[in-house]
C-alpha cells in the first residue's frame, strides 16, 4: 500500500464491493464520499499490517454509516494483495443481516 496509486486502487476496489451490497443503494455522491473516506483511512500513518488496514477500512465504513444513519453495508473480511481482491461480509444480529432505518 505504499504509493498513492495503490491506495486509490484499494479505495476504489473496496468502495465497489461496498456499493454492490449497501442498502439502500448509494447515490453517486454517497459512493464518492465512501471512496474518499476509504482513501483517507488507507493513507493513515498507522501500521501497514493487513489486519490494521482492514480495521481502518471498517472503521471508516462505520463512521460513514453512523453519520448518515440510513445506510448499512458489508465490512471487509480479507484483502488479497496479489489478486487485488476484497472479501466482504454483512454484519448480523441473531443470524440476520442488519437493516437500514433503525436496525432489526
mmCIF file with all atom_site columns, C-alpha atoms in Angstrom, residues 6-74:
data_model
loop_
_atom_site.group_PDB
_atom_site.id
_atom_site.type_symbol
_atom_site.label_atom_id
_atom_site.label_alt_id
_atom_site.label_comp_id
_atom_site.label_asym_id
_atom_site.label_entity_id
_atom_site.label_seq_id
_atom_site.pdbx_PDB_ins_code
_atom_site.Cartn_x
_atom_site.Cartn_y
_atom_site.Cartn_z
_atom_site.occupancy
_atom_site.B_iso_or_equiv
_atom_site.pdbx_formal_charge
_atom_site.auth_seq_id
_atom_site.auth_comp_id
_atom_site.auth_asym_id
_atom_site.auth_atom_id
_atom_site.pdbx_PDB_model_num
ATOM 1  C CA . UNK A 1 6  ? -2.157  1.714  -4.922 1.00 0.00 ? 6  UNK A CA 1
ATOM 2  C CA . UNK A 1 7  ? -4.129  3.491  -2.179 1.00 0.00 ? 7  UNK A CA 1
ATOM 3  C CA . UNK A 1 8  ? -6.559  4.911  -4.757 1.00 0.00 ? 8  UNK A CA 1
ATOM 4  C CA . UNK A 1 9  ? -6.932  1.461  -6.327 1.00 0.00 ? 9  UNK A CA 1
ATOM 5  C CA . UNK A 1 10 ? -7.759  -0.137 -2.969 1.00 0.00 ? 10 UNK A CA 1
ATOM 6  C CA . UNK A 1 11 ? -10.208 2.649  -2.116 1.00 0.00 ? 11 UNK A CA 1
ATOM 7  C CA . UNK A 1 12 ? -11.981 2.011  -5.427 1.00 0.00 ? 12 UNK A CA 1
ATOM 8  C CA . UNK A 1 13 ? -11.948 -1.780 -5.040 1.00 0.00 ? 13 UNK A CA 1
ATOM 9  C CA . UNK A 1 14 ? -13.431 -1.657 -1.522 1.00 0.00 ? 14 UNK A CA 1
ATOM 10 C CA . UNK A 1 15 ? -15.923 1.070  -2.487 1.00 0.00 ? 15 UNK A CA 1
ATOM 11 C CA . UNK A 1 16 ? -17.166 -1.003 -5.420 1.00 0.00 ? 16 UNK A CA 1
ATOM 12 C CA . UNK A 1 17 ? -17.625 -4.051 -3.166 1.00 0.00 ? 17 UNK A CA 1
ATOM 13 C CA . UNK A 1 18 ? -19.430 -1.967 -0.536 1.00 0.00 ? 18 UNK A CA 1
ATOM 14 C CA . UNK A 1 19 ? -21.624 -0.262 -3.160 1.00 0.00 ? 19 UNK A CA 1
ATOM 15 C CA . UNK A 1 20 ? -22.707 -3.636 -4.581 1.00 0.00 ? 20 UNK A CA 1
ATOM 16 C CA . UNK A 1 21 ? -24.279 -4.669 -1.271 1.00 0.00 ? 21 UNK A CA 1
ATOM 17 C CA . UNK A 1 22 ? -25.210 -1.451 0.560  1.00 0.00 ? 22 UNK A CA 1
ATOM 18 C CA . UNK A 1 23 ? -28.868 -0.963 1.441  1.00 0.00 ? 23 UNK A CA 1
ATOM 19 C CA . UNK A 1 24 ? -30.470 1.245  0.299  1.00 0.00 ? 24 UNK A CA 1
ATOM 20 C CA . UNK A 1 25 ? -28.405 1.651  -2.869 1.00 0.00 ? 25 UNK A CA 1
ATOM 21 C CA . UNK A 1 26 ? -25.917 4.512  -2.762 1.00 0.00 ? 26 UNK A CA 1
ATOM 22 C CA . UNK A 1 27 ? -26.131 7.591  -4.939 1.00 0.00 ? 27 UNK A CA 1
ATOM 23 C CA . UNK A 1 28 ? -23.049 8.678  -6.880 1.00 0.00 ? 28 UNK A CA 1
ATOM 24 C CA . UNK A 1 29 ? -22.400 11.401 -4.292 1.00 0.00 ? 29 UNK A CA 1
ATOM 25 C CA . UNK A 1 30 ? -22.505 8.906  -1.417 1.00 0.00 ? 30 UNK A CA 1
ATOM 26 C CA . UNK A 1 31 ? -20.305 6.477  -3.351 1.00 0.00 ? 31 UNK A CA 1
ATOM 27 C CA . UNK A 1 32 ? -17.752 9.266  -3.811 1.00 0.00 ? 32 UNK A CA 1
ATOM 28 C CA . UNK A 1 33 ? -17.904 10.025 -0.070 1.00 0.00 ? 33 UNK A CA 1
ATOM 29 C CA . UNK A 1 34 ? -17.252 6.371  0.763  1.00 0.00 ? 34 UNK A CA 1
ATOM 30 C CA . UNK A 1 35 ? -14.292 6.284  -1.642 1.00 0.00 ? 35 UNK A CA 1
ATOM 31 C CA . UNK A 1 36 ? -12.852 9.476  -0.116 1.00 0.00 ? 36 UNK A CA 1
ATOM 32 C CA . UNK A 1 37 ? -13.249 8.149  3.430  1.00 0.00 ? 37 UNK A CA 1
ATOM 33 C CA . UNK A 1 38 ? -11.582 4.866  2.497  1.00 0.00 ? 38 UNK A CA 1
ATOM 34 C CA . UNK A 1 39 ? -8.716  6.652  0.737  1.00 0.00 ? 39 UNK A CA 1
ATOM 35 C CA . UNK A 1 40 ? -8.089  8.682  3.911  1.00 0.00 ? 40 UNK A CA 1
ATOM 36 C CA . UNK A 1 41 ? -8.159  5.503  6.003  1.00 0.00 ? 41 UNK A CA 1
ATOM 37 C CA . UNK A 1 42 ? -5.645  3.835  3.691  1.00 0.00 ? 42 UNK A CA 1
ATOM 38 C CA . UNK A 1 43 ? -3.377  6.888  3.773  1.00 0.00 ? 43 UNK A CA 1
ATOM 39 C CA . UNK A 1 44 ? -3.427  6.911  7.569  1.00 0.00 ? 44 UNK A CA 1
ATOM 40 C CA . UNK A 1 45 ? 0.087   6.663  9.018  1.00 0.00 ? 45 UNK A CA 1
ATOM 41 C CA . UNK A 1 46 ? -0.891  3.620  11.104 1.00 0.00 ? 46 UNK A CA 1
ATOM 42 C CA . UNK A 1 47 ? 0.989   0.329  10.736 1.00 0.00 ? 47 UNK A CA 1
ATOM 43 C CA . UNK A 1 48 ? 0.731   -1.386 7.342  1.00 0.00 ? 48 UNK A CA 1
ATOM 44 C CA . UNK A 1 49 ? -0.158  -4.824 8.674  1.00 0.00 ? 49 UNK A CA 1
ATOM 45 C CA . UNK A 1 50 ? -3.130  -6.253 6.700  1.00 0.00 ? 50 UNK A CA 1
ATOM 46 C CA . UNK A 1 51 ? -5.332  -6.521 9.797  1.00 0.00 ? 51 UNK A CA 1
ATOM 47 C CA . UNK A 1 52 ? -4.586  -2.934 10.760 1.00 0.00 ? 52 UNK A CA 1
ATOM 48 C CA . UNK A 1 53 ? -5.620  -1.823 7.270  1.00 0.00 ? 53 UNK A CA 1
ATOM 49 C CA . UNK A 1 54 ? -8.857  -3.834 7.438  1.00 0.00 ? 54 UNK A CA 1
ATOM 50 C CA . UNK A 1 55 ? -9.596  -2.269 10.814 1.00 0.00 ? 55 UNK A CA 1
ATOM 51 C CA . UNK A 1 56 ? -9.048  1.237  9.403  1.00 0.00 ? 56 UNK A CA 1
ATOM 52 C CA . UNK A 1 57 ? -11.255 0.491  6.386  1.00 0.00 ? 57 UNK A CA 1
ATOM 53 C CA . UNK A 1 58 ? -14.030 -0.951 8.542  1.00 0.00 ? 58 UNK A CA 1
ATOM 54 C CA . UNK A 1 59 ? -13.764 1.977  10.972 1.00 0.00 ? 59 UNK A CA 1
ATOM 55 C CA . UNK A 1 60 ? -14.178 4.357  8.013  1.00 0.00 ? 60 UNK A CA 1
ATOM 56 C CA . UNK A 1 61 ? -17.275 2.436  6.862  1.00 0.00 ? 61 UNK A CA 1
ATOM 57 C CA . UNK A 1 62 ? -18.656 2.540  10.428 1.00 0.00 ? 62 UNK A CA 1
ATOM 58 C CA . UNK A 1 63 ? -18.141 6.317  10.583 1.00 0.00 ? 63 UNK A CA 1
ATOM 59 C CA . UNK A 1 64 ? -19.820 6.795  7.192  1.00 0.00 ? 64 UNK A CA 1
ATOM 60 C CA . UNK A 1 65 ? -22.875 4.776  8.238  1.00 0.00 ? 65 UNK A CA 1
ATOM 61 C CA . UNK A 1 66 ? -23.071 6.444  11.641 1.00 0.00 ? 66 UNK A CA 1
ATOM 62 C CA . UNK A 1 67 ? -23.018 9.880  10.042 1.00 0.00 ? 67 UNK A CA 1
ATOM 63 C CA . UNK A 1 68 ? -25.824 9.028  7.606  1.00 0.00 ? 68 UNK A CA 1
ATOM 64 C CA . UNK A 1 69 ? -27.883 6.839  9.949  1.00 0.00 ? 69 UNK A CA 1
ATOM 65 C CA . UNK A 1 70 ? -29.710 5.348  6.971  1.00 0.00 ? 70 UNK A CA 1
ATOM 66 C CA . UNK A 1 71 ? -27.320 3.003  5.171  1.00 0.00 ? 71 UNK A CA 1
ATOM 67 C CA . UNK A 1 72 ? -25.888 -0.391 6.055  1.00 0.00 ? 72 UNK A CA 1
ATOM 68 C CA . UNK A 1 73 ? -23.400 -2.396 4.111  1.00 0.00 ? 73 UNK A CA 1
ATOM 69 C CA . UNK A 1 74 ? -20.840 -5.149 4.427  1.00 0.00 ? 74 UNK A CA 1
#
